[in-house]
PDB file of C-alpha atoms (C1' of nucleotides) in Angstrom:
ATOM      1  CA  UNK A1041      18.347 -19.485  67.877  1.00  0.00           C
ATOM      2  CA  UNK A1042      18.299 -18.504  64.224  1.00  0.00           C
ATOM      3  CA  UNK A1043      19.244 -15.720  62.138  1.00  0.00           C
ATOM      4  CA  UNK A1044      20.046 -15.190  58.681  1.00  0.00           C
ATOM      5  CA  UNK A1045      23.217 -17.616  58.296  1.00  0.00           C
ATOM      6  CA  UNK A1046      21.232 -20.432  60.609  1.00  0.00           C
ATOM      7  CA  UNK A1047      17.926 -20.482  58.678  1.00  0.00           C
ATOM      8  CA  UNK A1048      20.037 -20.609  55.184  1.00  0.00           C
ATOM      9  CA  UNK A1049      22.490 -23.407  56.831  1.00  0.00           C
ATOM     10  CA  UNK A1050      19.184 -24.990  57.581  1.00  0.00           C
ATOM     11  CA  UNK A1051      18.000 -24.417  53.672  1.00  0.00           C
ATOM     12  CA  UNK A1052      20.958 -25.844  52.285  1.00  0.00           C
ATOM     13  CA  UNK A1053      20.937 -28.751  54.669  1.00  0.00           C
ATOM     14  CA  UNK A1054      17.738 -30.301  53.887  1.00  0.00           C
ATOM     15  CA  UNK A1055      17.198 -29.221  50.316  1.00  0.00           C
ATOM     16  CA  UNK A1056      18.689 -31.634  48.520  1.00  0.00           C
ATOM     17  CA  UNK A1057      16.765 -34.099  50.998  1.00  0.00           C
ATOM     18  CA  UNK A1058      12.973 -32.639  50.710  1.00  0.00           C
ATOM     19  CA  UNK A1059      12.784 -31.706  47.376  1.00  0.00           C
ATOM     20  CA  UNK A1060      10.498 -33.555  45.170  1.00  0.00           C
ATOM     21  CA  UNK A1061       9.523 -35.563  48.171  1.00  0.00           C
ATOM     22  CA  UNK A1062       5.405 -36.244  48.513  1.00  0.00           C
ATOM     23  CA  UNK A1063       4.336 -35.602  51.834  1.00  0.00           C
ATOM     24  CA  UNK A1064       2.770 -38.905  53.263  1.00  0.00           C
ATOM     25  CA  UNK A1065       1.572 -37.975  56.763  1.00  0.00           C
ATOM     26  CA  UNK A1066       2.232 -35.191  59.274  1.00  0.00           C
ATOM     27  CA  UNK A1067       1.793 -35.907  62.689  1.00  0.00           C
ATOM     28  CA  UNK A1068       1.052 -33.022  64.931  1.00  0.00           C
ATOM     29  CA  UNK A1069       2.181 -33.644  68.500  1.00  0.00           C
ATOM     30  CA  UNK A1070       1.223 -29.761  70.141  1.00  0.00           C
ATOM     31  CA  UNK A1071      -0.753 -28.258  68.082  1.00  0.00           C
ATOM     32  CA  UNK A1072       0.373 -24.784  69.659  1.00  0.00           C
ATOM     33  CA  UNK A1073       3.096 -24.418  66.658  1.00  0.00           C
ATOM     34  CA  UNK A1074       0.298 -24.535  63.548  1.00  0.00           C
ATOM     35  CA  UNK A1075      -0.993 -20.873  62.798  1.00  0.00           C
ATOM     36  CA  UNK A1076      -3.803 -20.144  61.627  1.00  0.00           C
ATOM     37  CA  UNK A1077      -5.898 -23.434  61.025  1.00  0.00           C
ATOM     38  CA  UNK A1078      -6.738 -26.375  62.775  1.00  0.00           C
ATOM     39  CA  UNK A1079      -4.446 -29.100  62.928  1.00  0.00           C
ATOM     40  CA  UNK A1080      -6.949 -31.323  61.375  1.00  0.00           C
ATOM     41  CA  UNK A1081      -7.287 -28.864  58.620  1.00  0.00           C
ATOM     42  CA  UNK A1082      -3.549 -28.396  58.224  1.00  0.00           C
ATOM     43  CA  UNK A1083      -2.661 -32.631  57.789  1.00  0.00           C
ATOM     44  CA  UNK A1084      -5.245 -32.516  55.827  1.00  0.00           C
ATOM     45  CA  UNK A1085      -4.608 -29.904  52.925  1.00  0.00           C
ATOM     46  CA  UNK A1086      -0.680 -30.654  53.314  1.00  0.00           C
ATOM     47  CA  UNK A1087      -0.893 -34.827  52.716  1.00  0.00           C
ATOM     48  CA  UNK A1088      -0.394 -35.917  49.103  1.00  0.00           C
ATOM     49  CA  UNK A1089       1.074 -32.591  48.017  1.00  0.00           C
ATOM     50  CA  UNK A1090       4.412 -32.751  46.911  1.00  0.00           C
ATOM     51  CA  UNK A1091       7.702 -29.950  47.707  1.00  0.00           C
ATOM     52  CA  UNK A1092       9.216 -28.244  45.033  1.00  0.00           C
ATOM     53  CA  UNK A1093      11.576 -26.279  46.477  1.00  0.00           C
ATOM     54  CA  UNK A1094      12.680 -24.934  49.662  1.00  0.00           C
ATOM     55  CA  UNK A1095      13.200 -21.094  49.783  1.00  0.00           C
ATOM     56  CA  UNK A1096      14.525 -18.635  52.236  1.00  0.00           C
ATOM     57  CA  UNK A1097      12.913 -15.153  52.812  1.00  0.00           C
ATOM     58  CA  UNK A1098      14.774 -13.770  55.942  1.00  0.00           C
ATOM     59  CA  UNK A1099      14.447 -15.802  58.696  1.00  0.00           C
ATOM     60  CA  UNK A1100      11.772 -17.435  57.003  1.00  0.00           C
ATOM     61  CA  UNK A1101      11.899 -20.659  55.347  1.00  0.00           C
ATOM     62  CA  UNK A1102       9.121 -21.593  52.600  1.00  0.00           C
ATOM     63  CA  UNK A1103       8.749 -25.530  50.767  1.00  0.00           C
ATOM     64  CA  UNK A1104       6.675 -24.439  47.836  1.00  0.00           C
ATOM     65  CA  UNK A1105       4.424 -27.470  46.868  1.00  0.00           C
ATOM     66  CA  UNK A1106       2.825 -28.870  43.528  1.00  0.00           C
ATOM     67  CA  UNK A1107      -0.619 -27.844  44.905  1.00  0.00           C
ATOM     68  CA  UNK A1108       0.954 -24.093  45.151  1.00  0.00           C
ATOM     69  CA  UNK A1109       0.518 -23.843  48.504  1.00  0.00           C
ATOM     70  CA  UNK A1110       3.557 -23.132  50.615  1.00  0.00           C
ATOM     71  CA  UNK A1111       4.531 -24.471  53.781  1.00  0.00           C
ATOM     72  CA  UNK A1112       6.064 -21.576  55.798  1.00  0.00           C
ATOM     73  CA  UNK A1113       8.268 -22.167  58.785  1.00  0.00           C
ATOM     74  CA  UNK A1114      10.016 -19.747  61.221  1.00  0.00           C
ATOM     75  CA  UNK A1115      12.215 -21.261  63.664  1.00  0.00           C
ATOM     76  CA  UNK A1116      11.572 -18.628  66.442  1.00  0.00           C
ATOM     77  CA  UNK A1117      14.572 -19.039  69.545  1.00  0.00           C
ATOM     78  CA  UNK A1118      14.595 -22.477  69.512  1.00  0.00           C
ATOM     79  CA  UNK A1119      12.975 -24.051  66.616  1.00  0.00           C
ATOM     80  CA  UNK A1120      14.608 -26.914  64.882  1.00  0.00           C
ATOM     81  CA  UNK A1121      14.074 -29.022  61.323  1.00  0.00           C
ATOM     82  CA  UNK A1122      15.932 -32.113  61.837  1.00  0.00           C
ATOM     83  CA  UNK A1123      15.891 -35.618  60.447  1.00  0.00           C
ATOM     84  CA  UNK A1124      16.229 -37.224  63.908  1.00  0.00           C
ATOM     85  CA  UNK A1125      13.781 -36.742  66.257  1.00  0.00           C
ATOM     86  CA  UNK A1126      14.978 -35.025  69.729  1.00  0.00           C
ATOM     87  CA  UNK A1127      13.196 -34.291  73.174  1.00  0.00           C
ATOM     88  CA  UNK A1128      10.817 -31.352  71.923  1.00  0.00           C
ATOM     89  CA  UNK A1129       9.712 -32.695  68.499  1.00  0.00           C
ATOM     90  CA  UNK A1130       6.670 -30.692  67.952  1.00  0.00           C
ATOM     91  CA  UNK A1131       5.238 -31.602  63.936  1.00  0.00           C
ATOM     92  CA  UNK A1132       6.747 -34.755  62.451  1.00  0.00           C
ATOM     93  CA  UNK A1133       6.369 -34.861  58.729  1.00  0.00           C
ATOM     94  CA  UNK A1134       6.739 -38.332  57.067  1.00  0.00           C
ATOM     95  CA  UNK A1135       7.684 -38.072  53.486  1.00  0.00           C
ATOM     96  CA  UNK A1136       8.550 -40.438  50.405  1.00  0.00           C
ATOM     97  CA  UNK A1137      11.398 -42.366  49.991  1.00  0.00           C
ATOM     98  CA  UNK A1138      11.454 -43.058  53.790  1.00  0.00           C
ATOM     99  CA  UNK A1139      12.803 -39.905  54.903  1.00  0.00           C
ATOM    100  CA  UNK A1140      10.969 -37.935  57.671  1.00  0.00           C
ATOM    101  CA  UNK A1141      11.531 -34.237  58.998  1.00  0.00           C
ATOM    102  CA  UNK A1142      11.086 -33.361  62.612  1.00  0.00           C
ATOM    103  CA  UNK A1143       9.848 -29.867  63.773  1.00  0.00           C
ATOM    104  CA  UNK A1144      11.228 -29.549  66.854  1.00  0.00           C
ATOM    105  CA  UNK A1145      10.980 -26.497  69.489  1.00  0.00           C
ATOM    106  CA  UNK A1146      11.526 -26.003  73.080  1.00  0.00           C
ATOM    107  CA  UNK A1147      10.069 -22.465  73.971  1.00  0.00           C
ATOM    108  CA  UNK A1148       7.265 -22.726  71.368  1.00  0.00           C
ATOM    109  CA  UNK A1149       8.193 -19.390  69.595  1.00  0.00           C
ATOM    110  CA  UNK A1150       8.444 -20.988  66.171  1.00  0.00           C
ATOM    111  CA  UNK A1151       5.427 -20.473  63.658  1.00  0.00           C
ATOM    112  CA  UNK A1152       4.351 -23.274  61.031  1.00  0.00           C
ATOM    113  CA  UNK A1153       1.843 -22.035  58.521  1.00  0.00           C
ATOM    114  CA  UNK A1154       0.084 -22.990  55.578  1.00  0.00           C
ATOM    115  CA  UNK A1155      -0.044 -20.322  52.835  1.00  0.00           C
ATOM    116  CA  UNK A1156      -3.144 -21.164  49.651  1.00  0.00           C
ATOM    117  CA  UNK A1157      -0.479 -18.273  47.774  1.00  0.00           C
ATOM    118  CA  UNK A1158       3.015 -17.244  47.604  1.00  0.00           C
ATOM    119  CA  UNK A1159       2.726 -15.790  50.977  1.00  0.00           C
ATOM    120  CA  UNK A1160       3.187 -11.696  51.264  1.00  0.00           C
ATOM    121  CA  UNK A1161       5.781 -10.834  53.855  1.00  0.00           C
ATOM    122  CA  UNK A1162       6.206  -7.067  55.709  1.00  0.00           C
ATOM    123  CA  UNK A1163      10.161  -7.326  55.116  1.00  0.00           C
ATOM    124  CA  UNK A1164      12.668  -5.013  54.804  1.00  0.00           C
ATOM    125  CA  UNK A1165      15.671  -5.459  52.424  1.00  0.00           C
ATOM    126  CA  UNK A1166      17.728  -8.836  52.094  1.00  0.00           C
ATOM    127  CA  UNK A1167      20.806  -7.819  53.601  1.00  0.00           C
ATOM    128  CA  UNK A1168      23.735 -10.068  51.201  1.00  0.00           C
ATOM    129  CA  UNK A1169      21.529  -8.619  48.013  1.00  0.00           C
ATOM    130  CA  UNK A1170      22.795  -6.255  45.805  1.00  0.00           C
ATOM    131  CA  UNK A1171      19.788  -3.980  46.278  1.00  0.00           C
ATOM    132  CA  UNK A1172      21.003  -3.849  49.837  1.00  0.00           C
ATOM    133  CA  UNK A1173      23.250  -0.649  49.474  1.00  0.00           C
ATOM    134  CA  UNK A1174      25.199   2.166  51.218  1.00  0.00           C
ATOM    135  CA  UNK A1175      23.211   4.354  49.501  1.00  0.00           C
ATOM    136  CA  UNK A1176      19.587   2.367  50.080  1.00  0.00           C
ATOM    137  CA  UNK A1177      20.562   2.150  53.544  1.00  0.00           C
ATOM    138  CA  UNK A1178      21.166   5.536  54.003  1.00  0.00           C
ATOM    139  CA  UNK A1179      17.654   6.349  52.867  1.00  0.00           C
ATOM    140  CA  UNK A1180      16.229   3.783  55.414  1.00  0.00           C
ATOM    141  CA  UNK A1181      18.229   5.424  58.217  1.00  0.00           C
ATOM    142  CA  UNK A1182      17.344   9.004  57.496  1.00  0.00           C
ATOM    143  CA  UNK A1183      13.852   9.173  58.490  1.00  0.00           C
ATOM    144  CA  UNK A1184      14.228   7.335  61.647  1.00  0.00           C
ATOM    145  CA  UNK A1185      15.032   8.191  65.547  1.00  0.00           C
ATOM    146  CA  UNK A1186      15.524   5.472  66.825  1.00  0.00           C
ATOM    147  CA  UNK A1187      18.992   4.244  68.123  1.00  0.00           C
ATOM    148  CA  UNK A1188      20.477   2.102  65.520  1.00  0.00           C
ATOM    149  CA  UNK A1189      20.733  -1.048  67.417  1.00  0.00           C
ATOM    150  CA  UNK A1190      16.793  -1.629  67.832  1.00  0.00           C
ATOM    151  CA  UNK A1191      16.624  -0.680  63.841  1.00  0.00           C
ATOM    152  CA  UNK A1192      18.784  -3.315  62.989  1.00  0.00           C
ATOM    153  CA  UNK A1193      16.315  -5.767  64.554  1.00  0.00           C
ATOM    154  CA  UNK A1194      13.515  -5.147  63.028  1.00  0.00           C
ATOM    155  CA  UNK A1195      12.858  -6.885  60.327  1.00  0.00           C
ATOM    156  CA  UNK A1196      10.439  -4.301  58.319  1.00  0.00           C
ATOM    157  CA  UNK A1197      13.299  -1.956  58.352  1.00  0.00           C
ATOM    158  CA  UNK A1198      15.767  -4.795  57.442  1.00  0.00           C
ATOM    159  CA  UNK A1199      15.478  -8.997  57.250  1.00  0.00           C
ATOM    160  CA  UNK A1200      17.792 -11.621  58.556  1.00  0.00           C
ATOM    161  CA  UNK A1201      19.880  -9.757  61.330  1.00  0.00           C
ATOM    162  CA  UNK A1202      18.796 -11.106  64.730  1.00  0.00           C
ATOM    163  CA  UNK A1203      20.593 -10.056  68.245  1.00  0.00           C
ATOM    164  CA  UNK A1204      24.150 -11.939  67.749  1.00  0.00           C
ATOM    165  CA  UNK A1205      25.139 -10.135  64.305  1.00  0.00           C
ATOM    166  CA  UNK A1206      22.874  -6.500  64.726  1.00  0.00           C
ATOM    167  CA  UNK A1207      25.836  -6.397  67.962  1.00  0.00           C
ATOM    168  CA  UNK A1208      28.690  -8.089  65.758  1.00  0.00           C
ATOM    169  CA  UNK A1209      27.935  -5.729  62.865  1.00  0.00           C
ATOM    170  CA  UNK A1210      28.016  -2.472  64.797  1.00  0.00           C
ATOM    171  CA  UNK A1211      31.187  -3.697  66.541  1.00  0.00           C
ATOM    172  CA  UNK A1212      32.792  -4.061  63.264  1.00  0.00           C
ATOM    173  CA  UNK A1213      31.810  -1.100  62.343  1.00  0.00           C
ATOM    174  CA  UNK A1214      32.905   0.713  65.124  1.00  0.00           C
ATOM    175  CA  UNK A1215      29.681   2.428  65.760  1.00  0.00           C
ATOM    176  CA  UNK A1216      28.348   3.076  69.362  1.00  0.00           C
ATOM    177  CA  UNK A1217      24.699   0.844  69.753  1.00  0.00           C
ATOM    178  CA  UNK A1218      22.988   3.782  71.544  1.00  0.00           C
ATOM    179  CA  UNK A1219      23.321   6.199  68.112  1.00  0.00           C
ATOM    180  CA  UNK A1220      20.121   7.694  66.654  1.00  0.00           C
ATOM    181  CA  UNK A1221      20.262   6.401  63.210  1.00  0.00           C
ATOM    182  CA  UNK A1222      19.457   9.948  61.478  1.00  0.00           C
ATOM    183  CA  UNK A1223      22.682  11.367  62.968  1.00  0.00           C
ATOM    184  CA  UNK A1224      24.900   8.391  61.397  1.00  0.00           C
ATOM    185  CA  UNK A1225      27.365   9.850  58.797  1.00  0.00           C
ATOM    186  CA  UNK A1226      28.348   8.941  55.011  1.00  0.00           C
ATOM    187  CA  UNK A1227      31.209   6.782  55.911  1.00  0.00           C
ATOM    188  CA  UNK A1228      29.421   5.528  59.193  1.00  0.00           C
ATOM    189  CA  UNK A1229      26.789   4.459  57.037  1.00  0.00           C
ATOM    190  CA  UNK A1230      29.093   2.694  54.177  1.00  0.00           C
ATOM    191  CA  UNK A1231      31.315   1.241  57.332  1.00  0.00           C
ATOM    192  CA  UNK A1232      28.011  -0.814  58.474  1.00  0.00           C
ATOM    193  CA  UNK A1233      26.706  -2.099  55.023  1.00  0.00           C
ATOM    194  CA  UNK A1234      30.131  -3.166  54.415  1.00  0.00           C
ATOM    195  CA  UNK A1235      29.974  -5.343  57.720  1.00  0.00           C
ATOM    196  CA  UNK A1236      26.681  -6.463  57.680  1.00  0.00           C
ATOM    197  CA  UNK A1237      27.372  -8.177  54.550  1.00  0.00           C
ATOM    198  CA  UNK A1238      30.787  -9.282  55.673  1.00  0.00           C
ATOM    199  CA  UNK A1239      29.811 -10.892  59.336  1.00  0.00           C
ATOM    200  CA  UNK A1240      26.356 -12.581  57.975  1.00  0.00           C
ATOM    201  CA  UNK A1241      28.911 -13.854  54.931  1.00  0.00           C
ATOM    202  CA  UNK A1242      31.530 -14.891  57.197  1.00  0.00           C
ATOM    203  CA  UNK A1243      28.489 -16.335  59.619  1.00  0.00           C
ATOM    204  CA  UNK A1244      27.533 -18.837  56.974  1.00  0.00           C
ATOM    205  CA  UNK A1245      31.173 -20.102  55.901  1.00  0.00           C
ATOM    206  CA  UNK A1246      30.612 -21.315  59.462  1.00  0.00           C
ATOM    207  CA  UNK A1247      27.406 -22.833  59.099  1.00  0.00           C
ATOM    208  CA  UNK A1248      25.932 -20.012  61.772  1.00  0.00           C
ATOM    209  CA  UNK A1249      26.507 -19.788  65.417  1.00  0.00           C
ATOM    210  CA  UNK A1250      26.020 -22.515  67.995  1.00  0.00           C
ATOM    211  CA  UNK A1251      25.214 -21.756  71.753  1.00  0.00           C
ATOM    212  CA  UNK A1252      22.866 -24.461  73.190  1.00  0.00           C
ATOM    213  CA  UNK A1253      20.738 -24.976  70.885  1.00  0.00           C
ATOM    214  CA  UNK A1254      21.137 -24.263  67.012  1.00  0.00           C
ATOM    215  CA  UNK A1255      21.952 -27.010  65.047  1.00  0.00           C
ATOM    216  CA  UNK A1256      21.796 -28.174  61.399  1.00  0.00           C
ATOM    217  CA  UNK A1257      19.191 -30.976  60.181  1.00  0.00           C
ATOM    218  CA  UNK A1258      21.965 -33.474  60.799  1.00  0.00           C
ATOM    219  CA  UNK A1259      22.275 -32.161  64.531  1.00  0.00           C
ATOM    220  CA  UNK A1260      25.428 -30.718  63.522  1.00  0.00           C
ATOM    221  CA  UNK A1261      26.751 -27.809  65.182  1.00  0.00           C
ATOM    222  CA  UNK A1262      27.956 -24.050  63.538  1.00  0.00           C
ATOM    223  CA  UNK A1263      31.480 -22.820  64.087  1.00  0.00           C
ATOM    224  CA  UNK A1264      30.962 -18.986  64.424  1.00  0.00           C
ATOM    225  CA  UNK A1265      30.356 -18.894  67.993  1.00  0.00           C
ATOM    226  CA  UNK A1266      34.725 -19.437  68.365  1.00  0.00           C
ATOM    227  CA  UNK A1267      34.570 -15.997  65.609  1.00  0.00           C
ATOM    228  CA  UNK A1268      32.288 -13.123  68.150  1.00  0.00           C
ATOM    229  CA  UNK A1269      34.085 -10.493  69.019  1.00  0.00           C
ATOM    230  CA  UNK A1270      31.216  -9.239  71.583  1.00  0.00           C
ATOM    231  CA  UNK A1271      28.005 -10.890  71.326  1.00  0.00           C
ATOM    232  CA  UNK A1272      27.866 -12.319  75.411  1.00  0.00           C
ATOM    233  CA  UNK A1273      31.294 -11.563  76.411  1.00  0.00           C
ATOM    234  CA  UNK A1274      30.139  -8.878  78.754  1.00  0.00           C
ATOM    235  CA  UNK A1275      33.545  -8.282  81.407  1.00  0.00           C
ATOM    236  CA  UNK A1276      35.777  -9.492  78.885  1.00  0.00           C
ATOM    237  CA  UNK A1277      38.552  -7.543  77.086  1.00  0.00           C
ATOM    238  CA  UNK A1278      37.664  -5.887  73.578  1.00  0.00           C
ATOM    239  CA  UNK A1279      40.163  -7.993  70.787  1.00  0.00           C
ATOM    240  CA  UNK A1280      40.640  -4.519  69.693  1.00  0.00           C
ATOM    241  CA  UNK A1281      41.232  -2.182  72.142  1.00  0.00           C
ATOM    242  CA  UNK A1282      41.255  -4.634  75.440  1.00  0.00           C
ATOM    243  CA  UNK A1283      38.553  -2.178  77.339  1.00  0.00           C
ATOM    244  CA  UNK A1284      35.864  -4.589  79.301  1.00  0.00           C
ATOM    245  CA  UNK A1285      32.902  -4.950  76.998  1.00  0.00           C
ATOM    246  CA  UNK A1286      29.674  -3.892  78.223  1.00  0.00           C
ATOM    247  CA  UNK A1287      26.207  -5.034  78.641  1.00  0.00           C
ATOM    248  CA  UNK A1288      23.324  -2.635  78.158  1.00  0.00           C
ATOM    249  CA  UNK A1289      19.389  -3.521  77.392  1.00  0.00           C
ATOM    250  CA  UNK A1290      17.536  -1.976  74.546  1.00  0.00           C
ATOM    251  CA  UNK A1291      14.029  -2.917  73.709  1.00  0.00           C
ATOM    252  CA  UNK A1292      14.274  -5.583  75.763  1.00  0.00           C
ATOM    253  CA  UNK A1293      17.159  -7.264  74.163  1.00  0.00           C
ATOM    254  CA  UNK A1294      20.771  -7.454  75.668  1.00  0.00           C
ATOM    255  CA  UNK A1295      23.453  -5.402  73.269  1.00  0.00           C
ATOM    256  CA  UNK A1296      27.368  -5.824  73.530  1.00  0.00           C
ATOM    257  CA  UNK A1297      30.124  -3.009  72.616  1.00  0.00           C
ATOM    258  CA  UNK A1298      32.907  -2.081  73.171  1.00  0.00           C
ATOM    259  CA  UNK A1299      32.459   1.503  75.048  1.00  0.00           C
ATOM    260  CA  UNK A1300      36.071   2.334  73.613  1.00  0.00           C
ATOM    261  CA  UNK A1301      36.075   0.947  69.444  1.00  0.00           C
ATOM    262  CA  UNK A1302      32.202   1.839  69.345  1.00  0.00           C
ATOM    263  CA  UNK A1303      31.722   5.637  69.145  1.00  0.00           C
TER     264      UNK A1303
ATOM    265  C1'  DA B1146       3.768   7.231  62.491  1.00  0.00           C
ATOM    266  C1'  DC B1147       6.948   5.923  65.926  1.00  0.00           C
ATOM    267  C1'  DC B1148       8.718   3.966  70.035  1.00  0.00           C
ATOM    268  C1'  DT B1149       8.947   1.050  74.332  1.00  0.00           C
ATOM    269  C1'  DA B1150       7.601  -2.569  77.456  1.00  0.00           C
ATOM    270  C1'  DA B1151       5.475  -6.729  78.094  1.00  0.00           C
ATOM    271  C1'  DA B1152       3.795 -11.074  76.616  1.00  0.00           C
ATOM    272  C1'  DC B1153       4.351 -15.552  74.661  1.00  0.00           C
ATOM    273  C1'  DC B1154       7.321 -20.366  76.538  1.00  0.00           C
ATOM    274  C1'  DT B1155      10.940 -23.587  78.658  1.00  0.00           C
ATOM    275  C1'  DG B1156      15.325 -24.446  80.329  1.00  0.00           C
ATOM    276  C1'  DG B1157      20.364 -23.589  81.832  1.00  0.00           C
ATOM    277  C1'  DG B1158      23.324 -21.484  84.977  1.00  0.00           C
ATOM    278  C1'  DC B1159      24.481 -19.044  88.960  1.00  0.00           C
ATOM    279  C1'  DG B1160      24.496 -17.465  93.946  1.00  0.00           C
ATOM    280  C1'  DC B1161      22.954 -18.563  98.396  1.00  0.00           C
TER     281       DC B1161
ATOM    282  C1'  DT C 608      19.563 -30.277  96.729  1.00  0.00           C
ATOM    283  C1'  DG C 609      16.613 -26.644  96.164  1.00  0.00           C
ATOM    284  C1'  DC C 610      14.951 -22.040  95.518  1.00  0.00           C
ATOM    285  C1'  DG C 611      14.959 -17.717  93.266  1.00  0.00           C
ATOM    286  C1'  DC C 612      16.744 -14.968  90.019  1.00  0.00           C
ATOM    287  C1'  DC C 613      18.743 -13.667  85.422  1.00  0.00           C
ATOM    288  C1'  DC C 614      19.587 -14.917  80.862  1.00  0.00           C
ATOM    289  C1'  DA C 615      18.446 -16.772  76.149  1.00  0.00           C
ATOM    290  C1'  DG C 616      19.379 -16.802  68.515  1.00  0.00           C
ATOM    291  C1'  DG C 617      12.316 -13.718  67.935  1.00  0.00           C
ATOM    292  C1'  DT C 618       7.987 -11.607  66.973  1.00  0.00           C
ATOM    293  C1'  DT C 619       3.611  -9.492  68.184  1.00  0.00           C
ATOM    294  C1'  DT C 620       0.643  -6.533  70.973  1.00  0.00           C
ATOM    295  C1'  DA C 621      -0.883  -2.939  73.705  1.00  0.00           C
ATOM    296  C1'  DG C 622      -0.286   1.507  75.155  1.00  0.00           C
ATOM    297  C1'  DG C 623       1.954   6.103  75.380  1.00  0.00           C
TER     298       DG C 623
END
DNA sequence: ACCTAAACCTGGGCGC
DNA sequence: TGCGCCCAGGTTTAGG
């Protein structure tokens, strides 16, 4: 489900909700969510503590707590923090002033962990920061070989861009999916950090995209799904250029271009 | 060091 | 209705 603009529609959502709130019980209904401790172990250290803040760290989301431990959460495809419980609740966290947040998640790819630190990421770059430049990503690209699509995914390289806006962003940019990303030129390179920023921006105006399953704590839908110019409209005619967009696999992931726009 | 394929899960949608 | 297949917003691992 969630990228970059979901997770921080998420953030904003339930901040103003959760912070400052103690945490009075957490009820773990499969345990198969909580990393790296038992669940005992996990209700245990988290009751009593009390959230802070919520931050987000790519696709990450992290409630720092009075104890300074901090509650990490990644959605995965399908994961959910809502304040009304649905069909796959998963953690249920009961919290002070009568307010209670569901973790809910259908395919079970989401991660819930308990961090004794400010937990240490392998991340690349925040892609709407300022450090997040033509010229930084330029450096990033030249030392790999690896078609530019797949780079975009992974989140060492870069943080935040998922499957929907890695395609969006190359469409925009009018760069072909299957390019090695050493052989990307100057104003190739400027092109794509200039709609990286602009899609994820434009992403979040929307409150993120909404196919089945993504929606907000208040089980509100996002908008940008009506905005996608390729991401699952393989057989349909490029808003550009009207040529069929196509459907190829890399890494295991589905990609969408236009064979025409893209070069 | 770098890259790809498969694994982890459950469900929706489609063709037959 | 039902079966079998493909597809799905992500990450981690095993192996080349």
């Amino acid at each position: 489900m969630p990228e970059l603009p979901e997770v921080e529609t998420v953030k904003r959502e339930i901040s103003p909700y959760v912070k400052g709130k103690i945490i009075r019980d957490v009820k773990i209904i499969d345990a198969r969510v909580i990393k790296g401790i038992s669940p005992r172990e996990f209700k245990k250290k988290l009751t009593g503590d009390t959230i802070l803040n919520v931050e987000r760290r790519a696709k990450y989301l992290s409630f720092k707590l009075k104890s300074g431990k901090y509650l990490v959460i990644h959605l995965g495809m399908t994961g959910r923090l809502l304040f009304s419980p649905d069909k796959y609740v998963k953690v249920i966290f009961k919290l002070s002033g009568n307010k209670t947040l569901y973790y809910s998640d259908l395919r079970l790819f989401g991660k819930v962990k308990l961090y004794n630190h400010y937990p240490i990421l392998k991340l690349g770059p925040e892609p709407l920061s300022k450090e997040f430049t033509p010229r930084l990503l330029k450096e990033l690209l030249s030392k790999r070989k690896t078609n530019i699509k797949s780079l975009l995914l992974d989140q060492r390289f870069l943080s935040g861009l998922g499957n929907i806006y890695a395609s969006e962003s190359l469409f925009c940019a009018g760069i072909d999916p299957r390019r090695k990303a050493n052989t990307l030129k100057d104003y190739e390179i400027k092109n794509l950090n200039r709609e990286i920023k602009k899609v994820l921006t434009k992403a979040l105006a929307h409150k993120g995209t909404s196919f089945s399953w993504f929606v907000d704590a208040e089980g509100k839908k996002g908008g940008f799904q009506l905005k996608l110019m390729v991401y699952r409209k393989e057989g349909k005619p490029c808003p550009r250029c009207k040529t069929p967009i196509k459907r190829i696999i890399q890494s295991n992931r589905g990609t969408y271009y236009c064979p025409r726009c893209q070069k």
